[in-house]
Amino acid sequence: MGEFINVFVKAAFIENMILAYFLGMCSYLAVSKSVQTAFGLGLAVIFVLGITMPINWLIFEYLLSDTGILGMDLTFLRFLLFIAVIASMVQLVEMIVEKYSPSLYAALGIFLPLITVNCAILGGSLFMVARDYTFSQSVAFGLGGGFGWFLAIIAIAAIREKIRYSAIPAPLRGLGMAFILTGLMGMAFMSLMGIDPAVFGGAGN
Amino acid sequence: MKKALLNFFQRIEPDKKKSPFLHTLFDGFFTFAFSPNTTTAKGVHIRDGMDLKRTMVHVVLAMQLCYLFGTYNIGHQHYLALGQYTGLLEGLHLKIAHGLIKILPIFVVTHVVGLGIEFYYATRKGHPIEEGFLVSGALIPLIMPPDIPLWILTVSIVFAVIIGKEAFGGTGMNIWNIALLARVFVFFAYPTYISGDEVWVSALEKTAVDGIPTYMSAQYGWAHGFFDWIFSGVGWSTFGDGGVLVADGFTGATPLSLAASGGWESVTSVYTESQMWWGTIPGSIGETSKPLIILGAIFLIATGVASWRIMVSMVIGAAVMGMILNGIAPAEFTESTPGIFKFMAIPWYYQLSMGSFLFAMAFMATDPVTASSTNTGKWVYGFMIGFVGLIIRVMNPAYPEGWMLAILFMNTFSALIDHYVLEANMKRRAKRTQVAVAS
């Protein structure tokens, strides 16, 4: 359980997908104009990351790696299979959102299916492979990474709502300001970088 | 008298069309000295003598005691390190002169650069000068180490004012605290000048005696020579030439860096509790003296300029986190216990009296522009600063102190906190009207 929390905290706050790795910027910049839609998209990303990560772990471990059921090293196929899993999950999310929240569906527009190519999601799966996570760690990493992404997008959406009526110099309005905001937010998030939650696991001994 | 003065000012007012820059400059200083009585022609407005400039002057006033003590403490730490004039009042004139030589250039450069940028932008936009830099400009010298090179100071202020404020549309529009942005810029771009044990005592340089590295006082410049000329004239002791070796056992370590390596024991082996309370310890220029900061905070609360909610909730947040850390820390230390657990074991009330906690609480977190603006939001905002700040200070080995980064961290979320507080409020009121309609 302690390990689960460690990976979650690390993925959500210390190595935030957006503010530390700058992954998943496209939808982050495009859909962060209002908190409400950002909230919806953030939830969708948490869901997709949280589901695809363990599925991809299972596929990688039992199908692609040479200790799997096929007995061959098929890891070069991981990009294809990961993307396929992600795409099908996004389809699922799309159907759910369309059924239960048509207004959010309309607000998100093209960006909902585009979660498929959200770099944070494929990036998360590849991080998981590169870091040799176990199954429970991959679940924690998926949920934590998604939560960090969610937090970052609603925070920037709130700031962008707040500065909507500010006298920002004309060339910076819109995306220019969003880039500056992201950079400064990244600087603020550097505050937590360097903490290693694993150190505190052994505090009881 | 006042009328003659006003007439004189009206006569020298530059023409707005002919020289826009001079007019903006004039307008800025004029409205700073006199509360303007111009009113808008249309619509309903509330007019208050307590306008933006008057509000900011209160904050600057509250910091004056920190300035006085900071000036003295720069000199006191310098001589304490050399083992000369170790008494508080011994060599007072030398300590104050040394402090002035260090703090005046920082203060002047800060204001020339910061206000210069502000004046330039105000002229370009055709706006009156807002002087939002007054508070930031008073804060920045207080949070810098005394030996900060002036060009680094300049670069950091240019960054903070242009990227942090003018890009957002000027005074009152910024999301992150300007003074802290300037400091965090130095912190990440030139870390050796603002962290570690060597930067907090001024005018020391590295040397070696018999191959053992140590410090000696740097050669004094013309400014010290000028004061020497005055002091020798009245028959007081003088600076001399410098090049004096530091006293035995001097390391320059601040209480926090001692705490991070060896816990409360190693802090008290170097500094006494009363030293840390009264502020005769090395540190940023204005952060060391706790009673003077508390006086400033009381002044700010009494005049209604700063929010007591943020201050109280920040203390609560830090205390709660401190107690949690005390709870996690092991009861007994062994030889191999890492310093981080000893740091955790420091009682929470000592945590509050170390480092820049009080300074950040009184002057940084309460900045009304970057804090949450709803009352509930302020409680959450202050609590989270206290909570996160102590996490950064104790748990993050990369940074010696947490409040600067914690406040920037919560500045990021203050808009979000406000958003949800407002939304909850709207929901509650909608429900109330529904009930009223139904009954």
XYZ file of C-alpha atoms in Angstrom:
644
model
C 0.000 0.000 0.000
C 2.825 2.379 0.892
C 4.430 1.753 -2.462
C 1.120 2.422 -4.196
C 0.849 5.832 -2.489
C 4.479 6.647 -3.246
C 4.066 6.063 -6.970
C 0.778 7.956 -6.985
C 2.199 11.028 -5.215
C 5.305 10.994 -7.345
C 3.327 10.803 -10.590
C 0.772 13.412 -9.547
C 2.866 16.104 -7.886
C 6.595 15.553 -8.120
C 6.863 14.418 -11.727
C 3.733 16.027 -13.075
C 3.004 14.943 -16.668
C 2.478 18.488 -17.899
C 4.502 20.695 -15.623
C 7.592 18.513 -15.340
C 7.608 16.563 -18.635
C 5.439 18.894 -20.730
C 3.489 15.959 -22.141
C -0.065 16.286 -23.430
C 0.292 19.975 -24.162
C -2.028 20.121 -27.178
C -5.319 19.455 -25.453
C -4.014 21.150 -22.286
C -3.606 24.424 -24.147
C -6.680 24.098 -26.331
C -9.322 23.069 -23.802
C -8.238 25.178 -20.826
C -10.374 28.231 -21.515
C -13.040 27.398 -18.947
C -12.836 25.394 -15.753
C -15.942 23.400 -16.528
C -14.758 21.862 -19.792
C -11.232 21.475 -18.416
C -12.719 19.547 -15.513
C -14.524 17.198 -17.923
C -11.471 16.606 -20.063
C -9.333 16.101 -16.972
C -11.680 13.415 -15.701
C -11.604 11.739 -19.120
C -7.806 11.699 -19.058
C -7.729 10.243 -15.526
C -10.093 7.523 -16.693
C -8.201 6.701 -19.879
C -4.794 6.721 -18.180
C -6.046 4.684 -15.251
C -7.593 2.027 -17.523
C -5.018 1.799 -20.300
C -1.993 1.587 -18.028
C -2.846 -1.772 -16.387
C -4.173 -3.191 -19.672
C -0.974 -2.210 -21.420
C 1.005 -3.688 -18.560
C -0.781 -7.016 -18.992
C -0.277 -6.956 -22.764
C 3.389 -6.101 -22.437
C 4.083 -8.646 -19.729
C 2.126 -11.635 -21.054
C 2.018 -11.080 -24.796
C 4.989 -9.057 -25.926
C 7.880 -9.872 -23.625
C 9.869 -13.056 -24.265
C 8.653 -14.587 -21.014
C 5.037 -14.247 -22.190
C 2.749 -16.907 -23.625
C 4.102 -16.540 -27.162
C 7.660 -17.057 -25.992
C 9.010 -14.476 -28.403
C 10.419 -10.988 -27.894
C 7.739 -8.891 -29.563
C 8.413 -5.682 -27.641
C 8.992 -3.797 -30.889
C 5.228 -4.043 -31.422
C 4.449 -2.150 -28.225
C 3.737 1.181 -29.912
C 1.088 -0.360 -32.152
C -0.623 -2.310 -29.438
C -0.519 0.485 -26.876
C -2.068 2.918 -29.336
C -4.734 0.387 -30.263
C -5.670 -0.094 -26.609
C -5.714 3.641 -25.998
C -7.839 4.301 -29.082
C -10.421 1.726 -28.081
C -10.589 3.099 -24.533
C -11.072 6.606 -25.864
C -13.937 5.332 -28.002
C -15.487 3.954 -24.846
C -15.085 7.265 -23.014
C -16.552 9.093 -25.962
C -19.659 6.920 -25.943
C -20.091 7.345 -22.189
C -19.692 11.126 -22.326
C -22.054 11.431 -25.284
C -24.683 9.388 -23.469
C -24.511 11.060 -20.064
C -23.302 14.603 -20.712
C -24.137 15.803 -24.224
C -23.230 19.382 -23.306
C -19.701 18.392 -22.272
C -19.498 16.270 -25.418
C -20.304 19.320 -27.507
C -17.908 21.525 -25.571
C -14.973 19.149 -25.898
C -15.641 18.617 -29.593
C -12.710 17.165 -31.523
C -10.486 17.075 -28.423
C -12.290 14.129 -26.925
C -11.342 11.662 -29.699
C -7.962 13.366 -29.820
C -7.175 12.048 -26.334
C -6.017 9.047 -28.378
C -2.981 10.989 -29.481
C -2.526 12.801 -26.164
C 1.180 12.299 -25.582
C 0.661 12.035 -21.827
C -1.223 8.772 -22.282
C 1.144 6.965 -24.610
C 4.031 8.555 -22.721
C 2.663 7.143 -19.489
C 2.576 3.633 -20.917
C 6.121 3.960 -22.209
C 7.359 5.328 -18.860
C 5.759 2.315 -17.244
C 7.740 -0.029 -19.495
C 10.963 1.905 -19.092
C 10.702 1.975 -15.306
C 9.804 -1.736 -14.920
C 6.711 -1.061 -12.825
C 4.789 -3.917 -11.280
C 1.063 -4.297 -11.913
C -0.074 -2.381 -8.823
C 2.528 0.308 -9.461
C 1.250 0.726 -13.011
C -2.290 1.264 -11.686
C -0.982 3.879 -9.248
C 1.108 5.526 -11.932
C -1.866 5.726 -14.293
C -4.193 7.228 -11.705
C -1.516 9.549 -10.311
C -0.381 10.771 -13.708
C -3.994 11.389 -14.688
C -4.681 13.232 -11.443
C -1.639 15.450 -11.925
C -2.752 16.256 -15.454
C -6.258 16.990 -14.204
C -4.947 19.299 -11.480
C -2.733 21.205 -13.897
C -5.460 21.738 -16.473
C -8.093 22.967 -14.010
C -5.522 25.273 -12.362
C -4.547 26.899 -15.662
C -8.200 27.075 -16.694
C -9.042 28.994 -13.511
C -6.136 31.374 -14.114
C -7.156 31.898 -17.731
C -10.698 32.643 -16.615
C -9.328 35.142 -14.117
C -7.117 36.967 -16.615
C -9.733 37.039 -19.328
C -10.474 40.716 -18.645
C -6.892 41.787 -17.884
C -5.214 44.331 -20.124
C -2.797 41.830 -21.601
C -0.632 43.200 -24.462
C -2.333 42.297 -27.739
C 0.389 39.987 -29.136
C 0.286 37.837 -26.025
C -3.452 37.329 -25.796
C -4.636 33.721 -25.959
C -1.976 31.113 -26.594
C 0.999 33.364 -25.890
C -0.240 33.942 -22.381
C -1.014 30.245 -21.958
C 2.620 29.405 -22.689
C 3.900 31.967 -20.179
C 1.435 30.656 -17.609
C 2.546 27.081 -18.191
C 6.177 28.058 -17.754
C 5.544 29.913 -14.518
C 3.357 27.074 -13.248
C 6.173 24.678 -14.033
C 8.462 26.864 -11.944
C 6.003 26.766 -9.059
C 5.775 22.979 -9.337
C 9.560 22.716 -9.139
C 9.010 23.289 -5.437
C 8.208 19.630 -4.953
C 10.836 18.263 -7.307
C 13.551 16.432 -5.431
C 11.322 14.918 -2.759
C 11.677 11.165 -2.699
C 8.596 9.641 -1.029
C 10.349 6.284 -0.756
C 12.751 7.698 1.875
C 9.894 8.192 4.298
C 8.542 4.662 3.906
C 11.128 3.379 6.369
C 10.528 6.074 8.967
C 8.798 3.695 11.361
C 11.842 1.489 11.789
C 1.153 76.811 2.176
C -0.479 73.759 0.633
C -2.176 75.893 -1.954
C 1.082 77.530 -2.981
C 2.661 74.113 -3.284
C -0.197 72.843 -5.455
C 0.003 75.942 -7.638
C 3.692 75.415 -8.088
C 3.176 71.804 -9.121
C 0.464 72.767 -11.564
C 2.789 75.291 -13.152
C 5.584 72.771 -13.709
C 3.269 70.013 -15.001
C 4.697 68.926 -18.393
C 2.421 68.933 -21.401
C 0.839 65.539 -22.055
C 1.087 65.753 -25.860
C 4.549 67.197 -26.124
C 6.378 65.016 -23.645
C 4.288 62.001 -22.677
C 7.067 60.391 -20.657
C 7.659 63.432 -18.494
C 3.931 63.882 -17.987
C 3.506 60.272 -16.882
C 6.455 60.674 -14.551
C 5.025 63.875 -13.096
C 1.588 62.349 -12.683
C 3.028 59.320 -10.915
C 4.914 61.348 -8.327
C 2.130 63.898 -7.942
C -0.562 61.346 -7.148
C 1.898 59.614 -4.864
C 2.370 62.741 -2.787
C -1.229 64.001 -2.974
C -4.380 61.923 -2.934
C -6.104 62.920 -6.195
C -9.703 64.161 -6.019
C -10.637 63.534 -9.634
C -13.922 61.690 -10.061
C -15.499 59.801 -12.923
C -18.230 61.679 -14.738
C -20.653 58.832 -15.305
C -21.999 55.953 -13.270
C -22.019 55.263 -9.554
C -18.657 54.832 -7.829
C -17.508 54.587 -4.271
C -14.585 56.887 -3.560
C -12.187 56.117 -0.750
C -9.210 58.129 0.423
C -7.479 54.788 0.971
C -6.540 54.346 -2.681
C -4.000 51.951 -4.120
C -0.990 54.119 -3.404
C -1.996 54.739 0.200
C -2.541 50.990 0.703
C 0.892 50.209 -0.625
C 2.562 52.830 1.529
C 1.156 51.075 4.608
C 2.893 47.859 3.613
C 6.137 49.723 3.013
C 5.813 51.413 6.414
C 5.294 48.061 8.096
C 8.630 46.889 6.718
C 10.712 49.821 7.947
C 11.688 48.156 11.215
C 12.926 45.150 9.253
C 15.025 47.515 7.151
C 16.562 49.154 10.210
C 17.402 45.900 11.855
C 18.527 44.331 8.565
C 21.014 47.139 8.009
C 22.456 46.663 11.467
C 22.466 42.876 11.190
C 24.488 42.825 7.966
C 27.292 44.588 9.814
C 26.783 42.616 13.022
C 27.068 39.267 11.219
C 30.150 40.457 9.386
C 31.937 41.357 12.607
C 30.590 38.341 14.468
C 32.166 36.122 11.824
C 35.496 37.902 12.258
C 35.229 37.613 16.018
C 35.442 41.386 16.481
C 32.922 43.598 18.277
C 30.864 40.571 19.278
C 28.720 42.552 21.697
C 25.455 43.874 20.312
C 26.314 47.560 20.679
C 30.088 47.407 20.274
C 31.253 49.011 17.060
C 27.704 50.101 16.298
C 28.796 52.818 13.893
C 30.938 50.362 11.929
C 28.146 47.815 11.721
C 25.602 50.343 10.523
C 28.022 51.862 8.022
C 28.849 48.430 6.661
C 25.157 47.576 6.469
C 24.406 50.790 4.609
C 27.208 50.150 2.131
C 25.652 46.754 1.396
C 21.950 47.594 1.419
C 21.867 50.981 -0.297
C 23.091 49.776 -3.716
C 20.628 46.886 -3.592
C 17.805 49.237 -2.685
C 18.682 51.821 -5.321
C 19.207 49.303 -8.124
C 15.935 47.564 -7.272
C 13.970 50.783 -7.508
C 15.712 52.253 -10.520
C 15.273 49.052 -12.534
C 11.790 48.169 -11.358
C 10.272 51.629 -11.429
C 12.080 52.389 -14.692
C 10.380 49.446 -16.389
C 7.062 50.420 -14.882
C 7.360 54.063 -16.021
C 8.331 52.934 -19.499
C 5.308 50.671 -19.856
C 2.948 53.250 -18.386
C 4.110 55.803 -20.961
C 3.817 53.337 -23.809
C 0.295 52.409 -22.845
C -0.631 56.001 -22.121
C -1.688 55.079 -18.597
C -0.922 56.871 -15.356
C 1.806 55.162 -13.363
C 0.358 52.648 -10.956
C 3.439 52.248 -8.784
C 2.635 48.647 -8.106
C 6.351 48.222 -7.817
C 6.535 50.164 -4.547
C 5.752 47.131 -2.422
C 7.710 44.664 -4.540
C 10.610 47.096 -4.574
C 10.555 47.354 -0.803
C 10.293 43.583 -0.422
C 12.992 42.508 -2.862
C 16.016 43.926 -0.954
C 14.747 42.294 2.235
C 14.692 38.800 0.740
C 18.094 38.905 -0.931
C 21.409 37.873 0.586
C 23.562 40.942 1.411
C 26.277 40.069 -1.098
C 24.028 39.581 -4.124
C 25.805 40.882 -7.262
C 23.885 43.851 -8.626
C 23.717 42.517 -12.189
C 21.989 39.355 -11.001
C 19.562 41.516 -9.056
C 18.895 43.544 -12.191
C 18.274 40.498 -14.371
C 15.921 38.961 -11.834
C 13.893 42.152 -11.462
C 13.650 42.581 -15.221
C 12.350 39.028 -15.454
C 9.867 39.409 -12.618
C 8.455 42.753 -13.683
C 8.201 42.073 -17.420
C 7.182 38.402 -17.479
C 5.451 38.334 -14.125
C 3.586 41.621 -14.241
C 3.615 43.656 -17.449
C 2.771 40.617 -19.594
C -0.308 40.130 -17.423
C -1.410 43.711 -17.920
C 0.294 45.590 -15.106
C -0.317 46.206 -11.432
C -3.018 44.130 -9.807
C -3.254 41.651 -12.673
C -0.343 39.387 -11.823
C -0.953 35.805 -10.746
C 2.370 35.222 -9.007
C 4.003 37.420 -6.386
C 6.519 39.727 -8.121
C 9.072 39.827 -5.311
C 9.046 36.059 -5.021
C 9.344 35.635 -8.790
C 12.483 37.762 -8.676
C 13.903 35.682 -5.867
C 12.939 32.347 -7.392
C 14.611 33.451 -10.621
C 17.891 34.015 -8.796
C 17.338 30.804 -6.901
C 17.041 28.635 -9.996
C 19.315 30.562 -12.363
C 22.192 31.471 -10.015
C 21.812 29.050 -7.100
C 25.331 29.566 -5.757
C 24.591 33.205 -4.990
C 21.503 32.605 -2.890
C 21.841 29.228 -1.199
C 24.414 27.383 0.824
C 26.290 28.486 3.896
C 28.592 31.074 2.382
C 26.302 33.770 1.068
C 24.530 34.977 4.189
C 27.439 36.769 5.813
C 28.610 39.709 3.759
C 32.069 40.657 2.537
C 33.834 37.377 3.182
C 36.017 35.575 0.720
C 37.546 32.132 0.577
C 41.114 31.616 1.603
C 43.194 28.849 3.105
C 45.447 28.573 6.137
C 47.922 25.672 5.998
C 45.810 24.085 3.291
C 42.640 24.193 5.377
C 39.958 26.230 3.605
C 38.550 29.074 5.655
C 37.302 32.621 5.138
C 38.689 36.090 5.582
C 37.108 39.495 5.224
C 37.386 40.891 1.723
C 39.417 44.036 0.956
C 37.244 47.011 1.758
C 36.443 49.374 -1.088
C 36.228 53.160 -1.422
C 32.920 53.367 0.424
C 34.473 51.881 3.541
C 37.434 54.220 3.048
C 35.061 57.167 3.000
C 33.477 56.093 6.292
C 36.943 55.474 7.750
C 37.824 59.062 6.910
C 34.762 60.299 8.813
C 35.199 57.931 11.754
C 38.892 58.699 12.199
C 37.986 62.366 12.040
C 35.707 62.041 15.079
C 38.088 59.660 16.775
C 36.061 56.424 16.482
C 37.351 53.009 15.502
C 37.687 52.363 11.776
C 37.257 49.514 9.290
C 40.938 49.146 8.425
C 42.015 47.249 5.328
C 40.166 43.948 5.614
C 41.868 40.619 5.120
C 41.125 39.535 8.699
C 40.705 35.792 9.221
C 37.376 34.601 10.594
C 37.018 33.473 14.186
C 37.661 29.839 15.028
C 34.765 27.532 14.377
C 32.946 29.923 12.059
C 31.023 28.092 9.330
C 28.339 30.571 8.334
C 25.730 27.811 8.499
C 22.191 29.069 8.999
C 19.886 27.436 11.575
C 18.002 25.694 8.769
C 21.033 24.077 7.202
C 22.156 22.952 10.661
C 18.687 21.559 11.316
C 18.661 19.699 8.011
C 21.857 17.866 8.855
C 21.623 17.335 12.587
C 18.251 18.363 13.960
C 17.535 20.710 16.841
C 20.656 19.650 18.753
C 23.059 20.986 16.205
C 21.027 24.177 15.835
C 21.231 24.951 19.538
C 24.903 24.074 19.629
C 25.577 27.140 17.468
C 22.675 29.511 18.041
C 20.675 30.172 21.168
C 16.910 30.413 21.053
C 16.958 34.090 21.951
C 19.418 34.797 19.128
C 17.028 33.197 16.668
C 14.079 35.086 18.153
C 15.726 38.516 18.138
C 17.334 37.872 14.799
C 21.072 38.191 15.278
C 21.652 35.251 12.948
C 22.798 35.094 9.326
C 20.027 35.090 6.740
C 18.311 37.180 4.088
C 18.476 40.869 4.946
C 15.019 41.372 6.406
C 13.833 37.959 7.511
C 15.778 37.368 10.695
C 14.191 39.464 13.432
C 10.943 37.871 14.571
C 9.575 40.545 16.977
C 9.944 43.308 14.389
C 8.177 41.222 11.767
C 5.378 40.510 14.234
C 5.080 44.253 14.925
C 4.823 44.838 11.180
C 2.183 42.127 10.900
C 0.148 43.655 13.738
C 0.373 47.037 12.027
C -0.863 45.514 8.760
C -3.762 43.756 10.461
C -4.717 46.849 12.459
C -4.830 49.026 9.357
C -6.802 46.346 7.535
C -4.291 46.123 4.708
C -3.368 42.465 5.130
C -5.737 39.603 5.780
C -5.545 38.098 9.260
C -7.327 35.043 7.910
C -4.354 34.148 5.742
C -1.869 34.696 8.569
C -3.834 32.638 11.090
C -4.570 29.816 8.698
C -0.944 29.718 7.564
C 0.194 29.269 11.168
C -2.420 26.535 11.620
C -1.334 24.813 8.408
C 2.322 24.829 9.347
C 1.537 23.688 12.903
C -0.572 20.777 11.655
C 2.112 19.664 9.233
C 4.734 20.116 11.940
C 2.793 17.844 14.261
C 2.384 15.253 11.518
C 6.138 15.321 10.914
C 6.783 15.012 14.656
C 4.501 11.979 14.612
C 6.313 10.338 11.697
C 9.790 10.929 13.083
C 11.318 7.992 14.948
C 11.422 8.342 18.718
C 15.097 7.530 19.082
C 18.006 8.264 16.803
C 20.838 5.922 16.037
C 24.174 6.676 14.445
C 22.813 5.943 11.004
C 19.610 7.994 11.231
C 19.583 10.349 8.250
C 19.478 14.062 9.054
C 16.057 14.358 7.457
C 14.437 12.427 10.321
C 16.190 14.598 12.879
C 14.817 17.618 11.031
C 11.324 16.079 11.232
C 11.649 15.560 14.944
C 12.117 19.273 15.655
C 9.047 20.361 17.654
C 6.575 22.208 15.485
C 6.711 25.441 17.504
C 10.445 25.690 16.870
C 9.788 25.093 13.178
C 7.630 28.218 13.157
C 10.363 30.337 14.721
C 13.083 29.276 12.281
C 13.860 30.612 8.850
C 11.622 33.027 7.021
C 8.250 31.630 8.076
C 7.041 34.795 9.797
C 8.331 37.101 7.090
C 6.596 35.072 4.398
C 3.431 34.998 6.473
C 3.304 38.730 7.175
C 4.415 40.218 3.879
C 4.358 37.580 1.143
C 1.351 35.334 1.576
C -0.969 38.244 2.377
C -0.371 40.003 -0.945
C -4.027 40.739 -1.843
C -3.446 40.438 -5.590
C -2.052 36.941 -5.675
C -3.941 35.460 -2.727
C -7.451 34.071 -2.966
C -9.980 36.860 -2.684
C -12.901 35.070 -1.029
C -12.874 34.659 2.740
C -13.288 30.892 2.663
C -10.670 30.798 -0.064
C -8.240 32.689 2.155
C -8.531 30.070 4.876
C -7.820 27.275 2.415
C -5.051 29.239 0.710
C -3.209 30.113 3.929
C -3.586 26.638 5.343
C -2.156 25.052 2.211
C 0.823 27.432 2.180
C 1.681 26.445 5.735
C 1.171 22.795 4.942
C 3.112 22.657 1.664
C 5.837 25.008 2.884
C 6.821 22.783 5.754
C 6.774 19.746 3.450
C 9.208 21.506 1.121
C 11.415 22.732 3.962
C 11.736 19.413 5.732
C 11.122 16.694 3.165
C 12.772 18.210 0.126
C 16.538 17.910 0.470
C 17.025 20.047 -2.645
C 15.824 23.297 -1.045
C 16.808 24.748 2.304
C 13.624 26.748 2.844
C 10.084 26.230 1.652
C 7.968 29.346 1.966
C 8.989 31.102 -1.226
C 8.157 28.060 -3.315
C 5.073 27.176 -1.291
C 3.598 30.625 -1.831
C 4.297 30.481 -5.562
C 2.779 26.992 -5.586
C -0.407 28.195 -3.940
C -0.514 31.363 -6.083
C -0.986 28.908 -8.945
C -4.070 27.483 -7.265
C -5.545 30.613 -5.717
C -7.713 31.295 -8.781
C -8.955 27.704 -8.692
C -9.812 27.931 -4.988
C -11.788 31.111 -5.640
C -13.593 29.470 -8.535
C -14.848 26.582 -6.424
C -15.718 28.787 -3.445
C -17.833 30.970 -5.721
C -19.423 27.955 -7.351
C -20.351 26.449 -3.986
C -21.764 29.782 -2.929
C -23.873 30.021 -6.080
C -25.147 26.504 -5.591
C -26.106 27.215 -1.997
C -27.966 30.381 -2.890
C -29.740 28.716 -5.786
C -30.903 26.017 -3.410
C -32.097 28.611 -0.903
C -34.199 30.454 -3.446
C -35.641 27.175 -4.652
C -36.704 26.279 -1.133
C -38.161 29.732 -0.673
C -40.136 29.438 -3.889
C -41.361 25.969 -3.045
C -42.626 26.820 0.421
